[in-house]
PDB file of C-alpha atoms and ligand atoms in Angstrom:
ATOM      1  CA  UNK K 791      -0.022  -0.007   0.037  1.00 42.00           C
ATOM      2  CA  UNK K 792       1.461   3.346  -0.897  1.00 43.00           C
ATOM      3  CA  UNK K 793       1.599   6.186   1.391  1.00 42.00           C
ATOM      4  CA  UNK K 794      -1.172   8.047  -0.191  1.00 41.00           C
ATOM      5  CA  UNK K 795      -3.424   4.928  -0.186  1.00 40.00           C
ATOM      6  CA  UNK K 796      -2.687   4.403   3.393  1.00 40.00           C
ATOM      7  CA  UNK K 797      -3.410   8.057   3.962  1.00 40.00           C
ATOM      8  CA  UNK K 798      -6.826   7.963   2.289  1.00 39.00           C
ATOM      9  CA  UNK K 799      -8.091   4.810   4.008  1.00 39.00           C
ATOM     10  CA  UNK K 800      -7.236   6.167   7.396  1.00 39.00           C
ATOM     11  CA  UNK K 801      -8.639   9.664   6.525  1.00 38.00           C
ATOM     12  CA  UNK K 802     -11.894   7.895   5.656  1.00 43.00           C
ATOM     13  CA  UNK K 803     -12.252   7.245   9.504  1.00 49.00           C
ATOM     14  CA  UNK K 804     -11.542  10.771  10.286  1.00 85.00           C
ATOM     15  CA  UNK K 805      -9.383   9.799  13.087  1.00 92.00           C
ATOM     16  CA  UNK K 806      -7.395  12.526  14.895  1.00 96.00           C
ATOM     17  CA  UNK K 807      -4.277  12.413  16.999  1.00 97.00           C
ATOM     18  CA  UNK K 808      -4.165  15.230  19.576  1.00 98.00           C
ATOM     19  CA  UNK K 809      -0.572  15.950  20.917  1.00 98.00           C
ATOM     20  CA  UNK K 810      -0.726  18.170  23.937  1.00 97.00           C
ATOM     21  CA  UNK K 811       1.109  18.015  27.139  1.00 97.00           C
ATOM     22  CA  UNK K 812      -1.407  20.048  29.142  1.00 95.00           C
ATOM     23  CA  UNK K 813      -3.932  17.530  30.372  1.00 96.00           C
ATOM     24  CA  UNK K 814      -6.878  19.923  30.515  1.00 95.00           C
ATOM     25  CA  UNK K 815      -6.384  21.312  27.119  1.00 94.00           C
ATOM     26  CA  UNK K 816      -5.864  17.862  25.566  1.00 96.00           C
ATOM     27  CA  UNK K 817      -9.023  16.736  27.196  1.00 95.00           C
ATOM     28  CA  UNK K 818     -11.013  19.855  26.150  1.00 94.00           C
ATOM     29  CA  UNK K 819      -9.907  19.246  22.495  1.00 96.00           C
ATOM     30  CA  UNK K 820     -10.591  15.577  22.560  1.00 96.00           C
ATOM     31  CA  UNK K 821     -14.039  16.163  24.231  1.00 95.00           C
ATOM     32  CA  UNK K 822     -15.078  18.666  21.483  1.00 94.00           C
ATOM     33  CA  UNK K 823     -13.820  16.600  18.602  1.00 95.00           C
ATOM     34  CA  UNK K 824     -15.479  13.397  19.843  1.00 94.00           C
ATOM     35  CA  UNK K 825     -18.763  15.309  20.248  1.00 92.00           C
ATOM     36  CA  UNK K 826     -18.422  16.173  16.414  1.00 90.00           C
ATOM     37  CA  UNK K 827     -18.112  12.442  15.606  1.00 90.00           C
ATOM     38  CA  UNK K 828     -14.233  12.180  14.979  1.00 92.00           C
ATOM     39  CA  UNK K 829     -12.298   9.328  16.396  1.00 93.00           C
ATOM     40  CA  UNK K 830      -9.778  10.752  18.861  1.00 96.00           C
ATOM     41  CA  UNK K 831      -6.632   9.582  20.566  1.00 96.00           C
ATOM     42  CA  UNK K 832      -4.419  11.813  22.714  1.00 97.00           C
ATOM     43  CA  UNK K 833      -0.770  11.714  23.678  1.00 97.00           C
ATOM     44  CA  UNK K 834       1.397  14.139  25.863  1.00 97.00           C
ATOM     45  CA  UNK K 835       4.816  14.028  24.233  1.00 97.00           C
ATOM     46  CA  UNK K 836       6.579  14.089  20.952  1.00 96.00           C
ATOM     47  CA  UNK K 837       8.008  10.546  21.434  1.00 96.00           C
ATOM     48  CA  UNK K 838       4.492   9.210  22.027  1.00 96.00           C
ATOM     49  CA  UNK K 839       3.162  11.131  19.036  1.00 97.00           C
ATOM     50  CA  UNK K 840       5.743   9.499  16.610  1.00 95.00           C
ATOM     51  CA  UNK K 841       5.135   6.136  18.221  1.00 94.00           C
ATOM     52  CA  UNK K 842       1.389   6.472  17.850  1.00 95.00           C
ATOM     53  CA  UNK K 843       1.523   7.604  14.294  1.00 93.00           C
ATOM     54  CA  UNK K 844       3.905   4.695  13.470  1.00 89.00           C
ATOM     55  CA  UNK K 845       1.516   2.121  15.003  1.00 89.00           C
ATOM     56  CA  UNK K 846      -1.645   3.585  13.375  1.00 88.00           C
ATOM     57  CA  UNK K 847      -1.463   6.578  11.128  1.00 87.00           C
ATOM     58  CA  UNK K 848      -4.193   9.054  11.977  1.00 91.00           C
ATOM     59  CA  UNK K 849      -6.237  11.052   9.437  1.00 90.00           C
ATOM     60  CA  UNK K 850      -4.975  14.280  11.067  1.00 94.00           C
ATOM     61  CA  UNK K 851      -2.559  15.381  13.680  1.00 97.00           C
ATOM     62  CA  UNK K 852      -3.218  18.320  16.065  1.00 97.00           C
ATOM     63  CA  UNK K 853       0.201  19.239  17.246  1.00 97.00           C
ATOM     64  CA  UNK K 854       1.157  21.440  20.173  1.00 96.00           C
ATOM     65  CA  UNK K 855       4.607  23.217  19.557  1.00 94.00           C
ATOM     66  CA  UNK K 856       5.730  23.436  23.211  1.00 92.00           C
ATOM     67  CA  UNK K 857       6.200  19.808  24.340  1.00 94.00           C
ATOM     68  CA  UNK K 858       8.592  18.267  26.858  1.00 92.00           C
ATOM     69  CA  UNK K 859      11.395  16.270  25.108  1.00 90.00           C
ATOM     70  CA  UNK K 860      10.977  16.298  21.328  1.00 94.00           C
ATOM     71  CA  UNK K 861       9.211  19.590  20.431  1.00 95.00           C
ATOM     72  CA  UNK K 862       6.311  19.956  17.975  1.00 95.00           C
ATOM     73  CA  UNK K 863       8.438  21.364  15.235  1.00 94.00           C
ATOM     74  CA  UNK K 864      10.742  18.266  15.268  1.00 95.00           C
ATOM     75  CA  UNK K 865       7.670  16.120  15.288  1.00 96.00           C
ATOM     76  CA  UNK K 866       6.213  17.907  12.435  1.00 95.00           C
ATOM     77  CA  UNK K 867       9.503  17.631  10.467  1.00 93.00           C
ATOM     78  CA  UNK K 868       9.801  13.912  11.142  1.00 93.00           C
ATOM     79  CA  UNK K 869       6.335  13.382   9.962  1.00 93.00           C
ATOM     80  CA  UNK K 870       6.731  15.417   6.830  1.00 89.00           C
ATOM     81  CA  UNK K 871      10.131  13.854   5.942  1.00 86.00           C
ATOM     82  CA  UNK K 872       8.792  10.302   6.051  1.00 84.00           C
ATOM     83  CA  UNK K 873       7.252   9.236   2.824  1.00 78.00           C
ATOM     84  CA  UNK K 874       4.478   7.102   4.561  1.00 80.00           C
ATOM     85  CA  UNK K 875       3.498   9.854   6.936  1.00 85.00           C
ATOM     86  CA  UNK K 876       4.259  13.011   4.923  1.00 84.00           C
ATOM     87  CA  UNK K 877       0.761  13.304   3.649  1.00 84.00           C
ATOM     88  CA  UNK K 878      -1.018  13.279   7.025  1.00 89.00           C
ATOM     89  CA  UNK K 879      -2.246  16.742   7.462  1.00 92.00           C
ATOM     90  CA  UNK K 880      -0.828  18.554  10.650  1.00 94.00           C
ATOM     91  CA  UNK K 881      -2.601  21.469  12.287  1.00 95.00           C
ATOM     92  CA  UNK K 882      -0.225  23.328  14.787  1.00 94.00           C
ATOM     93  CA  UNK K 883      -1.439  24.438  18.145  1.00 93.00           C
ATOM     94  CA  UNK K 884       0.517  27.343  19.352  1.00 89.00           C
ATOM     95  CA  UNK K 885       0.530  30.008  22.036  1.00 85.00           C
ATOM     96  CA  UNK K 886       0.241  33.614  20.974  1.00 74.00           C
ATOM     97  CA  UNK K 887       3.553  35.367  20.126  1.00 73.00           C
ATOM     98  CA  UNK K 888       4.980  32.244  18.572  1.00 78.00           C
ATOM     99  CA  UNK K 889       4.653  33.532  15.053  1.00 80.00           C
ATOM    100  CA  UNK K 890       8.261  32.476  14.038  1.00 84.00           C
ATOM    101  CA  UNK K 891       7.455  28.901  15.000  1.00 87.00           C
ATOM    102  CA  UNK K 892       4.074  29.021  13.228  1.00 86.00           C
ATOM    103  CA  UNK K 893       6.013  30.111   9.963  1.00 85.00           C
ATOM    104  CA  UNK K 894       8.603  27.447  10.627  1.00 88.00           C
ATOM    105  CA  UNK K 895       5.882  24.908  11.018  1.00 89.00           C
ATOM    106  CA  UNK K 896       4.134  25.910   7.844  1.00 87.00           C
ATOM    107  CA  UNK K 897       7.346  25.771   6.063  1.00 85.00           C
ATOM    108  CA  UNK K 898       7.922  22.212   7.196  1.00 87.00           C
ATOM    109  CA  UNK K 899       4.547  21.334   5.603  1.00 87.00           C
ATOM    110  CA  UNK K 900       1.968  21.896   8.467  1.00 90.00           C
ATOM    111  CA  UNK K 901      -1.308  22.569   6.876  1.00 88.00           C
ATOM    112  CA  UNK K 902      -2.834  25.178   9.265  1.00 88.00           C
ATOM    113  CA  UNK K 903      -2.545  26.541  12.659  1.00 89.00           C
ATOM    114  CA  UNK K 904      -4.581  27.452  15.598  1.00 91.00           C
ATOM    115  CA  UNK K 905      -3.573  29.968  18.242  1.00 89.00           C
ATOM    116  CA  UNK K 906      -4.332  29.180  21.907  1.00 88.00           C
ATOM    117  CA  UNK K 907      -6.663  30.065  23.474  1.00 88.00           C
ATOM    118  CA  UNK K 908      -9.174  29.115  20.918  1.00 88.00           C
ATOM    119  CA  UNK K 909     -12.890  28.464  20.789  1.00 90.00           C
ATOM    120  CA  UNK K 910     -14.292  24.995  20.206  1.00 91.00           C
ATOM    121  CA  UNK K 911     -16.064  26.452  17.145  1.00 91.00           C
ATOM    122  CA  UNK K 912     -12.827  27.672  15.536  1.00 90.00           C
ATOM    123  CA  UNK K 913     -11.054  24.275  16.312  1.00 93.00           C
ATOM    124  CA  UNK K 914     -13.835  22.253  14.630  1.00 93.00           C
ATOM    125  CA  UNK K 915     -14.004  24.614  11.710  1.00 91.00           C
ATOM    126  CA  UNK K 916     -10.343  24.417  11.047  1.00 91.00           C
ATOM    127  CA  UNK K 917     -10.214  20.588  11.407  1.00 93.00           C
ATOM    128  CA  UNK K 918     -13.186  20.150   9.125  1.00 89.00           C
ATOM    129  CA  UNK K 919     -11.695  22.539   6.489  1.00 86.00           C
ATOM    130  CA  UNK K 920      -8.331  20.655   6.501  1.00 86.00           C
ATOM    131  CA  UNK K 921     -10.365  17.215   6.078  1.00 84.00           C
ATOM    132  CA  UNK K 922     -12.481  18.761   3.245  1.00 79.00           C
ATOM    133  CA  UNK K 923      -9.329  19.939   1.530  1.00 75.00           C
ATOM    134  CA  UNK K 924      -7.376  16.699   1.788  1.00 70.00           C
ATOM    135  CA  UNK K 925     -10.403  14.415   0.976  1.00 61.00           C
ATOM    136  CA  UNK K 926     -11.493  16.271  -2.120  1.00 50.00           C
ATOM    137  CA  UNK K 927      -8.032  17.321  -3.388  1.00 43.00           C
ATOM    138  CA  UNK K 928      -5.252  15.474  -1.750  1.00 40.00           C
ATOM    139  CA  UNK K 929      -2.711  17.354  -3.688  1.00 40.00           C
ATOM    140  CA  UNK K 930      -4.421  20.697  -3.144  1.00 38.00           C
ATOM    141  CA  UNK K 931      -5.537  23.413  -5.422  1.00 38.00           C
ATOM    142  CA  UNK K 932      -8.720  21.837  -6.746  1.00 37.00           C
ATOM    143  CA  UNK K 933      -7.373  19.039  -8.977  1.00 36.00           C
ATOM    144  CA  UNK K 934      -8.885  15.747  -9.291  1.00 38.00           C
ATOM    145  CA  UNK K 935      -8.020  13.109  -6.745  1.00 39.00           C
ATOM    146  CA  UNK K 936      -5.719  10.417  -7.822  1.00 41.00           C
ATOM    147  CA  UNK K 937      -5.281  11.985 -11.256  1.00 44.00           C
ATOM    148  CA  UNK K 938      -2.357  10.750 -13.269  1.00 53.00           C
ATOM    149  CA  UNK K 939      -2.067  14.315 -14.539  1.00 74.00           C
ATOM    150  CA  UNK K 940       1.210  15.806 -15.011  1.00 82.00           C
ATOM    151  CA  UNK K 941       2.287  19.354 -15.528  1.00 86.00           C
ATOM    152  CA  UNK K 942       5.311  19.869 -17.810  1.00 88.00           C
ATOM    153  CA  UNK K 943       6.897  23.322 -17.938  1.00 89.00           C
ATOM    154  CA  UNK K 944      10.310  23.842 -19.507  1.00 89.00           C
ATOM    155  CA  UNK K 945      12.566  21.379 -17.705  1.00 91.00           C
ATOM    156  CA  UNK K 946      10.268  21.086 -14.698  1.00 93.00           C
ATOM    157  CA  UNK K 947       7.746  18.240 -14.153  1.00 92.00           C
ATOM    158  CA  UNK K 948       4.947  18.088 -11.531  1.00 91.00           C
ATOM    159  CA  UNK K 949       3.158  14.922 -11.008  1.00 87.00           C
ATOM    160  CA  UNK K 950      -0.075  15.797  -9.241  1.00 79.00           C
ATOM    161  CA  UNK K 951      -1.246  12.363  -8.247  1.00 75.00           C
ATOM    162  CA  UNK K 952       2.128  11.225  -6.869  1.00 78.00           C
ATOM    163  CA  UNK K 953       2.993  14.691  -5.370  1.00 82.00           C
ATOM    164  CA  UNK K 954       6.423  14.561  -7.071  1.00 88.00           C
ATOM    165  CA  UNK K 955       8.424  17.302  -8.609  1.00 93.00           C
ATOM    166  CA  UNK K 956      11.513  16.879 -10.821  1.00 93.00           C
ATOM    167  CA  UNK K 957      13.846  19.339 -12.619  1.00 93.00           C
ATOM    168  CA  UNK K 958      15.726  17.853 -15.553  1.00 92.00           C
ATOM    169  CA  UNK K 959      14.256  14.393 -14.384  1.00 89.00           C
ATOM    170  CA  UNK K 960      15.945  14.671 -10.942  1.00 92.00           C
ATOM    171  CA  UNK K 961      13.446  14.489  -8.004  1.00 91.00           C
ATOM    172  CA  UNK K 962      12.934  17.539  -5.789  1.00 92.00           C
ATOM    173  CA  UNK K 963      11.794  17.305  -2.249  1.00 90.00           C
ATOM    174  CA  UNK K 964       9.215  19.885  -1.370  1.00 89.00           C
ATOM    175  CA  UNK K 965       6.968  20.471   1.610  1.00 86.00           C
ATOM    176  CA  UNK K 966       3.202  20.140   1.111  1.00 82.00           C
ATOM    177  CA  UNK K 967       2.620  23.804   1.097  1.00 84.00           C
ATOM    178  CA  UNK K 968       5.565  24.483  -1.381  1.00 89.00           C
ATOM    179  CA  UNK K 969       4.127  21.783  -3.623  1.00 89.00           C
ATOM    180  CA  UNK K 970       0.733  23.479  -3.596  1.00 87.00           C
ATOM    181  CA  UNK K 971       2.152  26.884  -4.349  1.00 91.00           C
ATOM    182  CA  UNK K 972       4.172  25.603  -7.181  1.00 93.00           C
ATOM    183  CA  UNK K 973       1.416  23.720  -8.871  1.00 89.00           C
ATOM    184  CA  UNK K 974      -1.055  26.532  -8.331  1.00 87.00           C
ATOM    185  CA  UNK K 975       1.223  28.874 -10.200  1.00 92.00           C
ATOM    186  CA  UNK K 976       2.604  26.334 -12.751  1.00 91.00           C
ATOM    187  CA  UNK K 977      -0.915  25.356 -13.648  1.00 84.00           C
ATOM    188  CA  UNK K 978      -1.455  28.832 -15.217  1.00 83.00           C
ATOM    189  CA  UNK K 979       1.723  30.180 -16.601  1.00 85.00           C
ATOM    190  CA  UNK K 980       1.756  33.727 -17.451  1.00 87.00           C
ATOM    191  CA  UNK K 981      -1.065  34.711 -14.989  1.00 85.00           C
ATOM    192  CA  UNK K 982      -0.183  37.008 -12.118  1.00 88.00           C
ATOM    193  CA  UNK K 983      -1.514  36.183  -8.720  1.00 87.00           C
ATOM    194  CA  UNK K 984      -1.520  38.299  -5.469  1.00 86.00           C
ATOM    195  CA  UNK K 985      -0.367  36.736  -2.304  1.00 87.00           C
ATOM    196  CA  UNK K 986      -4.008  36.504  -1.122  1.00 81.00           C
ATOM    197  CA  UNK K 987      -5.079  34.747  -4.267  1.00 80.00           C
ATOM    198  CA  UNK K 988      -2.242  32.160  -3.809  1.00 85.00           C
ATOM    199  CA  UNK K 989      -3.284  31.664  -0.250  1.00 80.00           C
ATOM    200  CA  UNK K 990      -6.953  31.177  -1.272  1.00 73.00           C
ATOM    201  CA  UNK K 991      -5.954  29.010  -4.187  1.00 74.00           C
ATOM    202  CA  UNK K 992      -3.958  26.617  -2.153  1.00 77.00           C
ATOM    203  CA  UNK K 993      -5.938  26.535   1.031  1.00 64.00           C
ATOM    204  CA  UNK K 994      -9.527  27.505   0.411  1.00 48.00           C
ATOM    205  CA  UNK K 995     -11.536  29.194   3.086  1.00 43.00           C
ATOM    206  CA  UNK K 996     -10.699  29.173   6.930  1.00 41.00           C
ATOM    207  CA  UNK K 997      -7.181  29.988   6.315  1.00 49.00           C
ATOM    208  CA  UNK K 998      -5.472  32.819   7.902  1.00 51.00           C
ATOM    209  CA  UNK K 999      -1.623  32.840   7.402  1.00 61.00           C
ATOM    210  CA  UNK K1000      -0.095  36.027   6.449  1.00 71.00           C
ATOM    211  CA  UNK K1001       1.001  37.423   2.996  1.00 73.00           C
ATOM    212  CA  UNK K1002       4.530  37.092   4.371  1.00 79.00           C
ATOM    213  CA  UNK K1003       4.193  33.466   4.689  1.00 82.00           C
ATOM    214  CA  UNK K1004       3.671  33.291   0.844  1.00 87.00           C
ATOM    215  CA  UNK K1005       6.997  34.907   0.507  1.00 89.00           C
ATOM    216  CA  UNK K1006       8.644  32.463   2.721  1.00 86.00           C
ATOM    217  CA  UNK K1007       7.265  29.571   0.663  1.00 89.00           C
ATOM    218  CA  UNK K1008       8.502  31.186  -2.641  1.00 93.00           C
ATOM    219  CA  UNK K1009      11.985  31.779  -1.226  1.00 92.00           C
ATOM    220  CA  UNK K1010      12.080  28.064  -0.207  1.00 91.00           C
ATOM    221  CA  UNK K1011      10.734  26.987  -3.589  1.00 94.00           C
ATOM    222  CA  UNK K1012      13.197  28.898  -5.625  1.00 95.00           C
ATOM    223  CA  UNK K1013      16.108  27.594  -3.549  1.00 94.00           C
ATOM    224  CA  UNK K1014      15.064  24.007  -3.849  1.00 95.00           C
ATOM    225  CA  UNK K1015      14.203  24.244  -7.619  1.00 95.00           C
ATOM    226  CA  UNK K1016      17.713  25.583  -8.535  1.00 93.00           C
ATOM    227  CA  UNK K1017      17.782  26.861 -11.962  1.00 92.00           C
ATOM    228  CA  UNK K1018      14.001  26.123 -12.381  1.00 94.00           C
ATOM    229  CA  UNK K1019      13.463  28.641  -9.577  1.00 95.00           C
ATOM    230  CA  UNK K1020      13.719  31.389 -12.073  1.00 95.00           C
ATOM    231  CA  UNK K1021      10.400  30.303 -13.464  1.00 95.00           C
ATOM    232  CA  UNK K1022       8.678  31.765 -10.497  1.00 96.00           C
ATOM    233  CA  UNK K1023       8.802  35.408 -11.217  1.00 95.00           C
ATOM    234  CA  UNK K1024       8.170  38.284  -8.907  1.00 94.00           C
ATOM    235  CA  UNK K1025       5.709  40.976 -10.260  1.00 91.00           C
ATOM    236  CA  UNK K1026       6.542  44.020  -8.244  1.00 90.00           C
ATOM    237  CA  UNK K1027       3.675  45.429  -6.336  1.00 87.00           C
ATOM    238  CA  UNK K1028       1.281  42.673  -7.344  1.00 88.00           C
ATOM    239  CA  UNK K1029       2.564  39.189  -6.537  1.00 92.00           C
ATOM    240  CA  UNK K1030       4.026  36.203  -8.391  1.00 95.00           C
ATOM    241  CA  UNK K1031       3.552  34.380 -11.757  1.00 94.00           C
ATOM    242  CA  UNK K1032       4.976  31.362 -13.478  1.00 94.00           C
ATOM    243  CA  UNK K1033       7.199  32.180 -16.467  1.00 93.00           C
ATOM    244  CA  UNK K1034       5.251  31.424 -19.763  1.00 87.00           C
TER     245      UNK K1034
HETATM  246 CA1  LIG H1261       2.446  22.640  25.602  1.00 63.21          CA
END
């Protein structure tokens, strides 16, 4: 079973792993998710989180950043670097004032974040939005699930179904968010998109990362794409476009 198949089969059950070391917050989150019909399990450390995901991959991980031992960012990195677990969506839980960590988390491939303290309504809405996104479009950006579709631009190829990118046939490792930004732009070469349009295009509604986070993704993309990075052009005062 491939990673994405494994992912889809477990997503079908809408199971959620809550990683939070503060017992009362973990219990509050679990209570609200259970009430909405999700399957929930909870752990208090990063070590336990990695063990739990390894034993039975959940459909989504709610991940606190400040954890004893292995911190949340490290857990996120390990999940996103592993081929089997990289497509499990991660929502970061963070305290106010941890914007740097939030950006770092999104850069590692986290799908969204929630700032503590939060209301149960926001929690449920964010979780449902991420599930909607991955169930309808596992590769993001509104493309058909499981499509064998491939975008070929210059010496860059993007395989939508397999979530793979190659430059001159050499595979490039991108985070989930970088992949979405790239395919969103490459899909419509020559079109100029504002940062907000890119955010909307890759994440749909219920998403509130900053414009600056788009710039961070572009910087990472250009660096990883090497010579092909020049295809992503900055349009001053407007946003970005993929070179025609
Ligand atoms: Ca904590």
